[in-house]
Tab-separated table of C-alpha atoms and ligand atoms in Angstrom:
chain	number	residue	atom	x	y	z
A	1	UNK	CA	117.430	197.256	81.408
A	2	UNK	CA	114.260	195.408	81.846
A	3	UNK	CA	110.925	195.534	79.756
A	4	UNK	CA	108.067	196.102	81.987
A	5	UNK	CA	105.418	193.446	80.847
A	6	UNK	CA	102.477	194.819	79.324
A	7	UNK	CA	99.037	194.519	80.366
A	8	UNK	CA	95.829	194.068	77.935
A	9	UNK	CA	92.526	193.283	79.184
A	10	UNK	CA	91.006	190.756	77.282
A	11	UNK	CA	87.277	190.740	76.528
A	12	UNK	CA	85.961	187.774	74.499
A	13	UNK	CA	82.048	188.680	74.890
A	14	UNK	CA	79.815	186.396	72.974
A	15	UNK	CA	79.093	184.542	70.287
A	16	UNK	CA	82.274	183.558	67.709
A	17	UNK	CA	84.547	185.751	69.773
A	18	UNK	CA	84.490	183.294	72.337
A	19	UNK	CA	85.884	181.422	69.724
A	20	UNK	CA	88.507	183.977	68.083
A	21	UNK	CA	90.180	185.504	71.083
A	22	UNK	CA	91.727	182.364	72.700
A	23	UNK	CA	93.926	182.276	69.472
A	24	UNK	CA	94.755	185.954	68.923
A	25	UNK	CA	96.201	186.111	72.164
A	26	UNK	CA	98.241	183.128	71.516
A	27	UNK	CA	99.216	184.683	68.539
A	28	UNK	CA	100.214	187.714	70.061
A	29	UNK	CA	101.997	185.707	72.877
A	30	UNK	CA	104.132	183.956	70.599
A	31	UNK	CA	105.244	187.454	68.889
A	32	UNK	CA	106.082	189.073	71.589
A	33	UNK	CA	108.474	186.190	72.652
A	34	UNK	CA	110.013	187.022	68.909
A	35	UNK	CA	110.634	190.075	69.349
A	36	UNK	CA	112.349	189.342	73.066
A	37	UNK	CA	109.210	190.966	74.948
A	38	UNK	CA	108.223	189.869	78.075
A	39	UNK	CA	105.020	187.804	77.828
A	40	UNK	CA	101.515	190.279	78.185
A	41	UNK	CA	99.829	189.707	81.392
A	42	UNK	CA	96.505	188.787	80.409
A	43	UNK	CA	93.490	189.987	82.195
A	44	UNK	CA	90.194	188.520	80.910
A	45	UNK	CA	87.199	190.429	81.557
A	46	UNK	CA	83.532	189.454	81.410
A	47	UNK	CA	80.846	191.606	79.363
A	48	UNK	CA	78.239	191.527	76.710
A	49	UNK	CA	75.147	189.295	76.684
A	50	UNK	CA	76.363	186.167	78.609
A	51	UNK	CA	77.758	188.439	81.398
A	52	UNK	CA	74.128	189.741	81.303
A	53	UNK	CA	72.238	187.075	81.456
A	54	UNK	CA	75.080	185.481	84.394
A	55	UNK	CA	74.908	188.925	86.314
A	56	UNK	CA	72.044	191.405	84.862
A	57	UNK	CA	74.822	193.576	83.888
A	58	UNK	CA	76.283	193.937	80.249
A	59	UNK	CA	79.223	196.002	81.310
A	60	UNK	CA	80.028	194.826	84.832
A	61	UNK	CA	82.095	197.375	87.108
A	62	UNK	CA	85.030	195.234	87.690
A	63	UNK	CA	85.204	195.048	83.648
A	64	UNK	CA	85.593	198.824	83.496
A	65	UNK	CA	87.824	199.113	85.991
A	66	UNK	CA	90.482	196.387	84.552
A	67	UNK	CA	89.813	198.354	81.038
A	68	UNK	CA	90.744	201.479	82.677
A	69	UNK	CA	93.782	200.030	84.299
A	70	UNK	CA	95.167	197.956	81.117
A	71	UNK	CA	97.395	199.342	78.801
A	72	UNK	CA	95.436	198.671	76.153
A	73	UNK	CA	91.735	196.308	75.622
A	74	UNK	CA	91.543	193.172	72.925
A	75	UNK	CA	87.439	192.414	72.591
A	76	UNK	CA	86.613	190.174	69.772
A	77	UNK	CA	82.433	190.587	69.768
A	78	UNK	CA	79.335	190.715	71.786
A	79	UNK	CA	75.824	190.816	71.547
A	80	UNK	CA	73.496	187.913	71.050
A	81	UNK	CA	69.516	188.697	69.296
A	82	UNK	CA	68.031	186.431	71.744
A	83	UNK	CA	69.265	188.384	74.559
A	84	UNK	CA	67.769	192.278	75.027
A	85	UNK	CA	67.452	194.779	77.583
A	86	UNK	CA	63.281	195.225	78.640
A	87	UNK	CA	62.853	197.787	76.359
A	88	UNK	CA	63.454	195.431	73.414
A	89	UNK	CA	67.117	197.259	72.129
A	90	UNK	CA	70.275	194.427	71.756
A	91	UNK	CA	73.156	194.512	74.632
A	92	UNK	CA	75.773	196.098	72.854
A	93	UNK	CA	78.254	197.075	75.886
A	94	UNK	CA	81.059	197.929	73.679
A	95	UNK	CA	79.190	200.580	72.488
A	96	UNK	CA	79.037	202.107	76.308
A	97	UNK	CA	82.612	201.156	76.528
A	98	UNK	CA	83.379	203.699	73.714
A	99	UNK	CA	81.512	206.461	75.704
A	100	UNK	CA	83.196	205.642	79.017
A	101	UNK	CA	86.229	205.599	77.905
A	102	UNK	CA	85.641	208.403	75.156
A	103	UNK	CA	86.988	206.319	72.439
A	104	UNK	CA	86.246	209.002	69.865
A	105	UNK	CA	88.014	207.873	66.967
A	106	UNK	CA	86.862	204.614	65.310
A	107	UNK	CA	90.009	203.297	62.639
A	108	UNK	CA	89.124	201.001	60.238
A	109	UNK	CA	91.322	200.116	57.450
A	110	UNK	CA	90.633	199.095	54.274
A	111	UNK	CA	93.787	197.211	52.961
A	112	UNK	CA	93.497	194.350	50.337
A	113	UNK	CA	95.541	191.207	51.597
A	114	UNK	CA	97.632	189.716	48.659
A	115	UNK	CA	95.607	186.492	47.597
A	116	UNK	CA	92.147	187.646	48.260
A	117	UNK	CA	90.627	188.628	45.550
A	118	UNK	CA	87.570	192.020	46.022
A	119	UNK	CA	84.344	191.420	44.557
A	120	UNK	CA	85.277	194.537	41.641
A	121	UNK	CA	86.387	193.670	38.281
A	122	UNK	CA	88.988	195.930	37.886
A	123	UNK	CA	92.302	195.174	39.562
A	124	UNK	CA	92.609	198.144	41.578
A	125	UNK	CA	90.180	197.041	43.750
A	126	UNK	CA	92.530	193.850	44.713
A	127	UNK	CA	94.890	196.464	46.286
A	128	UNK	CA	92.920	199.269	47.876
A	129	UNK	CA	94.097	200.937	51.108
A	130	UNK	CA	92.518	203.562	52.746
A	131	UNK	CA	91.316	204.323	56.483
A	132	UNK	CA	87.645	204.916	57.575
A	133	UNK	CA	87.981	207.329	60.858
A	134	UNK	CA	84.492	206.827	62.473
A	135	UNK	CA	83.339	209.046	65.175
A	136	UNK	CA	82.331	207.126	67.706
A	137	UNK	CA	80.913	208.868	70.858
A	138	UNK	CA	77.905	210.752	69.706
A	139	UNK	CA	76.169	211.185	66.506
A	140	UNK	CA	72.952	209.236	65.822
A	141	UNK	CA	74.867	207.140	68.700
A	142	UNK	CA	74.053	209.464	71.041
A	143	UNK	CA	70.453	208.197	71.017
A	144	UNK	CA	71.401	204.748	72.231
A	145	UNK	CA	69.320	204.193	75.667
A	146	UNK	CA	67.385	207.622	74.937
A	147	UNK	CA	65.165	207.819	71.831
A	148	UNK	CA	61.302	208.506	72.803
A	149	UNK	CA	58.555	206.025	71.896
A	150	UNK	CA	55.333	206.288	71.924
A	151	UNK	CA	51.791	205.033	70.247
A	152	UNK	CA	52.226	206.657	67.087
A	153	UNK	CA	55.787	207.772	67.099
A	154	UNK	CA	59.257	207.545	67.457
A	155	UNK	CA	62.328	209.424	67.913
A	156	UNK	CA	66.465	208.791	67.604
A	157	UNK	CA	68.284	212.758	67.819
A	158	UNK	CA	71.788	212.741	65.996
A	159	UNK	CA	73.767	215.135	68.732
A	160	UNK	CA	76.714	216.512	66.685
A	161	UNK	CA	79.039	218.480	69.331
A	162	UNK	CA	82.169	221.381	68.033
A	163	UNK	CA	84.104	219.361	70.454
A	164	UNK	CA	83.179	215.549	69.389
A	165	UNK	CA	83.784	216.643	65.745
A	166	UNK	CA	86.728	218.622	65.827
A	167	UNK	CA	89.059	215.941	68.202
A	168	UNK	CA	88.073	213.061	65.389
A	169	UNK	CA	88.760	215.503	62.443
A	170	UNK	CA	92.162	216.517	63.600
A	171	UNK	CA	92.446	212.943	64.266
A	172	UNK	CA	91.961	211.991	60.867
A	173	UNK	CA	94.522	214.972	59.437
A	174	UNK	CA	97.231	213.778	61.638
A	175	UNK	CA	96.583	209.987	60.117
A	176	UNK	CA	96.582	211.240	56.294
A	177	UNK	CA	99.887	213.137	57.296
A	178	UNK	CA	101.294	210.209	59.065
A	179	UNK	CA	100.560	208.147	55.802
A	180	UNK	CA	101.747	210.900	53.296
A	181	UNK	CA	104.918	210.459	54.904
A	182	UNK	CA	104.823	206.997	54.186
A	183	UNK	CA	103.799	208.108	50.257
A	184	UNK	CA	100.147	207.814	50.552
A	185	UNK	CA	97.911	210.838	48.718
A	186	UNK	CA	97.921	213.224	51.589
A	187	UNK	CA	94.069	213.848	51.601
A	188	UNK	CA	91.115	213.880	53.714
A	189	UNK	CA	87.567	213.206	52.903
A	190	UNK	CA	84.269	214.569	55.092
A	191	UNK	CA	81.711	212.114	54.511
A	192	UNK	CA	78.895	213.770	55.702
A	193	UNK	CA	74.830	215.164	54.331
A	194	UNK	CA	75.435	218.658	54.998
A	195	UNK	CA	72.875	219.510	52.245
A	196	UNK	CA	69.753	218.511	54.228
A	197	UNK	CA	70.890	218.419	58.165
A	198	UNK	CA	71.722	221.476	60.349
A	199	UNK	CA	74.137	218.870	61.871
A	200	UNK	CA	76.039	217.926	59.346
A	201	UNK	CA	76.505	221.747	57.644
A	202	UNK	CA	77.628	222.303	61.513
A	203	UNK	CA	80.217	219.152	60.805
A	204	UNK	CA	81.279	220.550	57.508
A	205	UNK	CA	82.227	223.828	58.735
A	206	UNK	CA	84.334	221.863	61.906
A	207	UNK	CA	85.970	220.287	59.363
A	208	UNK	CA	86.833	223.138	57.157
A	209	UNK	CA	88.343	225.083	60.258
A	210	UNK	CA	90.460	222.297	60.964
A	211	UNK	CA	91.294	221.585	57.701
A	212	UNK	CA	92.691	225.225	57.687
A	213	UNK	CA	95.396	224.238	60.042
A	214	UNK	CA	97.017	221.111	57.846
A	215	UNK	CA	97.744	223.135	54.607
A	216	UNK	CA	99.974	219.824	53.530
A	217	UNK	CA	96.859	218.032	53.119
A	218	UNK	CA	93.617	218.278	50.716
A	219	UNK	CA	90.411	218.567	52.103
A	220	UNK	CA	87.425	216.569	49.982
A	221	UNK	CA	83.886	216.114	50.108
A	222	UNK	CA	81.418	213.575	49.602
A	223	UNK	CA	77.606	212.653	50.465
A	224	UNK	CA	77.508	209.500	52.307
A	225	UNK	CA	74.649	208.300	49.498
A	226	UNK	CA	77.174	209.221	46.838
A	227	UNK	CA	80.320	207.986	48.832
A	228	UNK	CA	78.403	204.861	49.559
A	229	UNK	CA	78.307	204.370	45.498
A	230	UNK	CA	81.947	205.736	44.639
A	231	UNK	CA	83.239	202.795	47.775
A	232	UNK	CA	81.779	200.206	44.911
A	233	UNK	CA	82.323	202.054	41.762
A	234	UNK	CA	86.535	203.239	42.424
A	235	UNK	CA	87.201	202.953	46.322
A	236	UNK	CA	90.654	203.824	45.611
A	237	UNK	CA	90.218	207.457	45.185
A	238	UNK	CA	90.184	207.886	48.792
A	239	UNK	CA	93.135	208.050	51.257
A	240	UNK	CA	91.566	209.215	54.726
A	241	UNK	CA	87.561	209.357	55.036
A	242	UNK	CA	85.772	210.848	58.007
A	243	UNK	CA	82.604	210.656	58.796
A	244	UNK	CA	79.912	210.584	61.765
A	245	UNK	CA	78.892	207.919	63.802
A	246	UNK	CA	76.186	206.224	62.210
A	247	UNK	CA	77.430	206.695	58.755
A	248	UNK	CA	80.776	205.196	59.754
A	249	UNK	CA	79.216	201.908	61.348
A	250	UNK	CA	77.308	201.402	57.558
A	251	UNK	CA	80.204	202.061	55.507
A	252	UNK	CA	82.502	200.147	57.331
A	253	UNK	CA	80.693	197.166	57.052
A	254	UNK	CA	80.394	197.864	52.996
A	255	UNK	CA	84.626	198.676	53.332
A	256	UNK	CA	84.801	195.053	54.447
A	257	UNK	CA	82.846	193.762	51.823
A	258	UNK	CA	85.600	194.888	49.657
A	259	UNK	CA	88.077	193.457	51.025
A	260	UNK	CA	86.843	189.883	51.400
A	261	UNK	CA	84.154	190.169	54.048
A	262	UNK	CA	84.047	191.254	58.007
A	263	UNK	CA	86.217	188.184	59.044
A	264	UNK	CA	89.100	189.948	57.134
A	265	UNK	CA	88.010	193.887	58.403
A	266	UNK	CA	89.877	195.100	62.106
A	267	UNK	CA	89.186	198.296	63.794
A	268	UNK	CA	90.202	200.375	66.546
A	269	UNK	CA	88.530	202.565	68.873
A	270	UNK	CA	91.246	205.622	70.352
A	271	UNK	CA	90.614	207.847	72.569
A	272	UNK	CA	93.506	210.220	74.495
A	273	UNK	CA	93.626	207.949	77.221
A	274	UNK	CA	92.513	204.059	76.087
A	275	UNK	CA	91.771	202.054	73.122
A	276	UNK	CA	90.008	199.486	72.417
A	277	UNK	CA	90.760	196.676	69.467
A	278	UNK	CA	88.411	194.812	68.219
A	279	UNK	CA	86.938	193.037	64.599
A	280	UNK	CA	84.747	194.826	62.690
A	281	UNK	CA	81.912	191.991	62.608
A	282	UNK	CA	79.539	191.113	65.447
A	283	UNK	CA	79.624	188.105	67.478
A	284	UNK	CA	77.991	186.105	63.957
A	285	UNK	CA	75.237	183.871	66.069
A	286	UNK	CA	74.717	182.092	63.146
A	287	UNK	CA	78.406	180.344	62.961
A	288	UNK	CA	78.947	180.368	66.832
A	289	UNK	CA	80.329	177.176	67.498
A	290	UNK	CA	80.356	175.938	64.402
A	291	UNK	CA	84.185	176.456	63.566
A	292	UNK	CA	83.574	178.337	60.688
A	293	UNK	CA	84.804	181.922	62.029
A	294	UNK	CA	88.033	183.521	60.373
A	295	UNK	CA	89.565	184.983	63.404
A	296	UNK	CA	91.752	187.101	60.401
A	297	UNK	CA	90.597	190.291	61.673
A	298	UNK	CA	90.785	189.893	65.162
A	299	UNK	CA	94.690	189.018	64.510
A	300	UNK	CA	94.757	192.061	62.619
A	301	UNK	CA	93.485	194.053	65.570
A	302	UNK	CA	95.772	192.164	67.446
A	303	UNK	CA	98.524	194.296	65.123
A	304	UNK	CA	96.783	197.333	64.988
A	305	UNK	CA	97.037	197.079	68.832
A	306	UNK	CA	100.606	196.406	68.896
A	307	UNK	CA	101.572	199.538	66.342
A	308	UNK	CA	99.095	201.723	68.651
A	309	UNK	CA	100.939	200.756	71.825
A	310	UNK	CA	104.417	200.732	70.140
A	311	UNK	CA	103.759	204.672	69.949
A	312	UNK	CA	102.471	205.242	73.492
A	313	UNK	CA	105.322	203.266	75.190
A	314	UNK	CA	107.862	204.610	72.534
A	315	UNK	CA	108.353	200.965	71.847
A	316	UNK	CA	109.371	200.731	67.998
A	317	UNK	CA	110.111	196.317	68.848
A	318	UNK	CA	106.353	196.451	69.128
A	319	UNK	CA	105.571	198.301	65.543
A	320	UNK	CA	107.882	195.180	64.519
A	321	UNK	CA	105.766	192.600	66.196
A	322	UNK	CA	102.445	194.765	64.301
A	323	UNK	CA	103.792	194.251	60.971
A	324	UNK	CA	105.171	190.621	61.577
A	325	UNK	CA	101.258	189.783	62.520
A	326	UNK	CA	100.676	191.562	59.083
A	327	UNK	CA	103.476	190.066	57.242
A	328	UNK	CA	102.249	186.398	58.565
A	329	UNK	CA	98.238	187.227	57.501
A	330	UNK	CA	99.543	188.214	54.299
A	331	UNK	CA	101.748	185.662	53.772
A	332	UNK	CA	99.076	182.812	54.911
A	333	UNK	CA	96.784	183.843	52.101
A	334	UNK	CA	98.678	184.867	49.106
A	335	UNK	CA	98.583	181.885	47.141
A	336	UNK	CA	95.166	181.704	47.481
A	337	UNK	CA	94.428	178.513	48.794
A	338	UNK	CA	93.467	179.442	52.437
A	339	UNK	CA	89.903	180.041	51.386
A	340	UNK	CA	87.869	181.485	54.458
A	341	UNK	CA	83.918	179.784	55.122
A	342	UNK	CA	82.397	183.151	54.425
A	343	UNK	CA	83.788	183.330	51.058
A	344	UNK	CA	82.642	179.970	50.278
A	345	UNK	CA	86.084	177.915	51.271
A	346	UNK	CA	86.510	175.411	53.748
A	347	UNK	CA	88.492	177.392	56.314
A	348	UNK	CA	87.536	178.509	59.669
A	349	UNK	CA	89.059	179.341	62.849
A	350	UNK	CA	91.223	176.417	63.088
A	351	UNK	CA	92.649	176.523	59.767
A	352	UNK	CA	93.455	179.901	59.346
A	353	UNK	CA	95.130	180.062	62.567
A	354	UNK	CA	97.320	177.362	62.061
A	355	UNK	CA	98.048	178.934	58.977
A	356	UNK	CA	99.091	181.961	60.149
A	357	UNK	CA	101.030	180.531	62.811
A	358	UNK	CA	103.090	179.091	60.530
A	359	UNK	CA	103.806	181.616	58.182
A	360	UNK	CA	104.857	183.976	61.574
A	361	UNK	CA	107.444	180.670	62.526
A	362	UNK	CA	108.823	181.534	59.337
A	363	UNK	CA	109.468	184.742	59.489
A	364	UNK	CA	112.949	185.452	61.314
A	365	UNK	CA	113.375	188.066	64.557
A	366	UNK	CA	113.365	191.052	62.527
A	367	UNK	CA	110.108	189.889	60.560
A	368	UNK	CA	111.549	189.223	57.385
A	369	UNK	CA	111.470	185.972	55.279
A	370	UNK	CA	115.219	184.560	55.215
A	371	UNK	CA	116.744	184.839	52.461
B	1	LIG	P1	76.998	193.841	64.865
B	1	LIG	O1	75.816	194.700	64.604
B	1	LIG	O2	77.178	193.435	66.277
B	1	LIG	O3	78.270	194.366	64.230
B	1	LIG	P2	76.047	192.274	62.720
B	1	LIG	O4	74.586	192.205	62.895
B	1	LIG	O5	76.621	193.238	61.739
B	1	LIG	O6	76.729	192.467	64.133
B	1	LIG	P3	77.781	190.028	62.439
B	1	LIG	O7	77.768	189.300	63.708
B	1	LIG	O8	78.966	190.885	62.185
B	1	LIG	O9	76.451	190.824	62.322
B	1	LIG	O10	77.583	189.011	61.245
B	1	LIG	C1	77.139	189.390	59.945
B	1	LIG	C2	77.362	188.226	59.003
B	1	LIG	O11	78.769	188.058	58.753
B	1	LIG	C3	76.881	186.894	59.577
B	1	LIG	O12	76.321	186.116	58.559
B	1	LIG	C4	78.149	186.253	60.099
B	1	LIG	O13	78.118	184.857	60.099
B	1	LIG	C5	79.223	186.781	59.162
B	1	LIG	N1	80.489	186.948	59.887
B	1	LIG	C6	80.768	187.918	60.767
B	1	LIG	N2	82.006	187.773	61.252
B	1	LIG	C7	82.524	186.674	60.673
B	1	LIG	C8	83.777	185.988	60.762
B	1	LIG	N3	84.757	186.433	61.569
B	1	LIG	N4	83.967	184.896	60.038
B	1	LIG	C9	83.005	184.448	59.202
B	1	LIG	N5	81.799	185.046	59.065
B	1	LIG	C10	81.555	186.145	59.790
């Protein structure tokens, strides 16, 4: 039987992911010819703030359409300060991207790799893992393009909808069951401010419905301003966190702070139809073209991508190429010499690339170091 090829559009955007994709896609080239898959067929796609300046369109029609007809999307980062739309706000297309496609579930996880050390004392934080589930069609999101502005005032709504909430809260059940089964805690946090807005108590009360219907799982609770303190104080109490929109993009960015900055943080955007996978960080104007990226978590989304599409093309040789991208990250760093620019080392793109290529080359079909 043949293996239809697979299909990913491929969206470099600005900035350092210019600079990041080019090898993640190599990366994931050479694992798929590991794990006897035919190559990807590669379709890259324009957007962000160069396609905008080029075209006077962030999100160019052709781009959505090739999104829409992949089987899945790789972006690595866009968005450049010294490019905005009239009205002063920053092109951020793969924000649209996530309403297009309604991408309503934001993943980030928040796993320690062995040989980077957290910035907490105590050891536990060297070996957290937990998953962030960000909403991420609406919210205070849903004021992108739309607050009011005048004179003396201005206005950003947070639009929190029963049907936004409840398909990324049953999302995030079905992940803390998927990972009980794999031995994790089995519970679910709402990270939300019901105490002071109407929109939140409306979230809360989503979540508690749905929380009705997974009786193997705990329901929590936390305020995002005491959350925010507990993700520094003993992150690993949590197993699944939800939270809204805005909330989500701010503690996601502290999440990767924890585990050795955003060059080491992936993320995925799922909707019922498309994802999208892309690093946590931005597209870091201050290191573009500099060399000093770590492309780490874009070869991490790279994996992510591979374990989301192993389950939608009931594919489990592509779960094995996901965790031989994980195994190889893992392996590159653990004896703690492949020490990334942004934690004050000397590697950057090329380094840790290399590195990691390696450490996949020594891995064996199934993934696993020979013995
Ligand atoms: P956005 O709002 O688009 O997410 P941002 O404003 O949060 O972007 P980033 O572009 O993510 O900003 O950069 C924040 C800081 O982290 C910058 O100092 C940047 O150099 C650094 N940084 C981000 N990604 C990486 C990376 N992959 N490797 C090294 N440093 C990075």
């Amino acid at each position: 039987m043949t293996i239809a090829p697979l299909t990913i559009a491929v969206l470099p955007g600005d900035g350092i992911g210019m600079e990041i994709t080019r090898p993640c896609v190599t990366l994931l080239q050479r694992v798929m010819e590991k794990i006897g898959r035919p190559a990807l067929i590669e379709n890259w796609l324009e957007a962000g703030a160069g396609a905008y300046t080029k075209t006077g369109q962030a999100l160019p029609k052709e781009t959505l359409e090739g999104c829409r007809a992949a089987d899945a999307i790789l972006l690595a980062a866009m968005g450049d300060p010294s490019v905005r739309y009239p009205d002063g706000t920053e092109i951020i297309p793969q924000i649209d991207l996530r309403f297009e496609l309604e991408l309503y579930a934001g993943i980030r996880p928040v796993r320690s790799v062995r040989g980077i050390k957290g910035p907490l004392a105590d050891p536990r934080g060297d070996e957290l893992d937990f998953v962030l589930v960000r909403e991420s069609t609406e919210g205070l999101f849903a004021s992108v393009g739309k607050g009011s502005r005048d004179e003396d005032q201005a206005t950003d709504t947070q639009v929190v909808t029963r049907k936004g909430t409840t398909r990324v809260v049953d999302y995030a059940f079905r992940l803390a069951q998927q990972r009980k089964a794999q031995g994790r805690m089995g519970e679910v946090t709402s990270v939300d401010k019901a105490n002071v807005f109407k929109s939140m108590a409306f979230w809360r009360d989503i979540f508690d419905e749905i929380a009705a219907n997974y009786q193997d799982i705990t329901p929590r609770y936390g305020y995002v301003d005491a959350v925010a303190m507990e993700m520094v104080r003993r992150p690993w109490i949590y197993d699944v966190m939800v939270t809204e929109n805005m909330y989500g993009d701010i503690l996601s960015d502290l999440a990767a702070g924890l585990i050795g900055g955003l060059g080491m943080a992936p993320s995925a955007d799922i909707g019922d139809q498309h994802a999208v996978f892309q690093p946590c960080h931005g597209s870091a104007p201050d290191i573009a073209g500099s060399g000093k990226a770590n492309p780490t978590a874009m070869f991490l989304s790279g994996a992510m991508m591979l374990d989301w599409l192993a389950v939608e093309k009931s594919d489990p040789l592509l779960a094995k190429g996901a965790n031989m991208i994980v195994a190889a990250v893992d392996d590159a760093f653990a004896d703690g010499t492949l020490v990334s620019t942004e934690r004050g080392g000397e590697a950057g793109v090329d380094a840790i690339t290399e590195a990691v290529g390696n450490a996949l080359d020594a891995l064996d079909a199934d993934g696993n170091h020979p013995v």
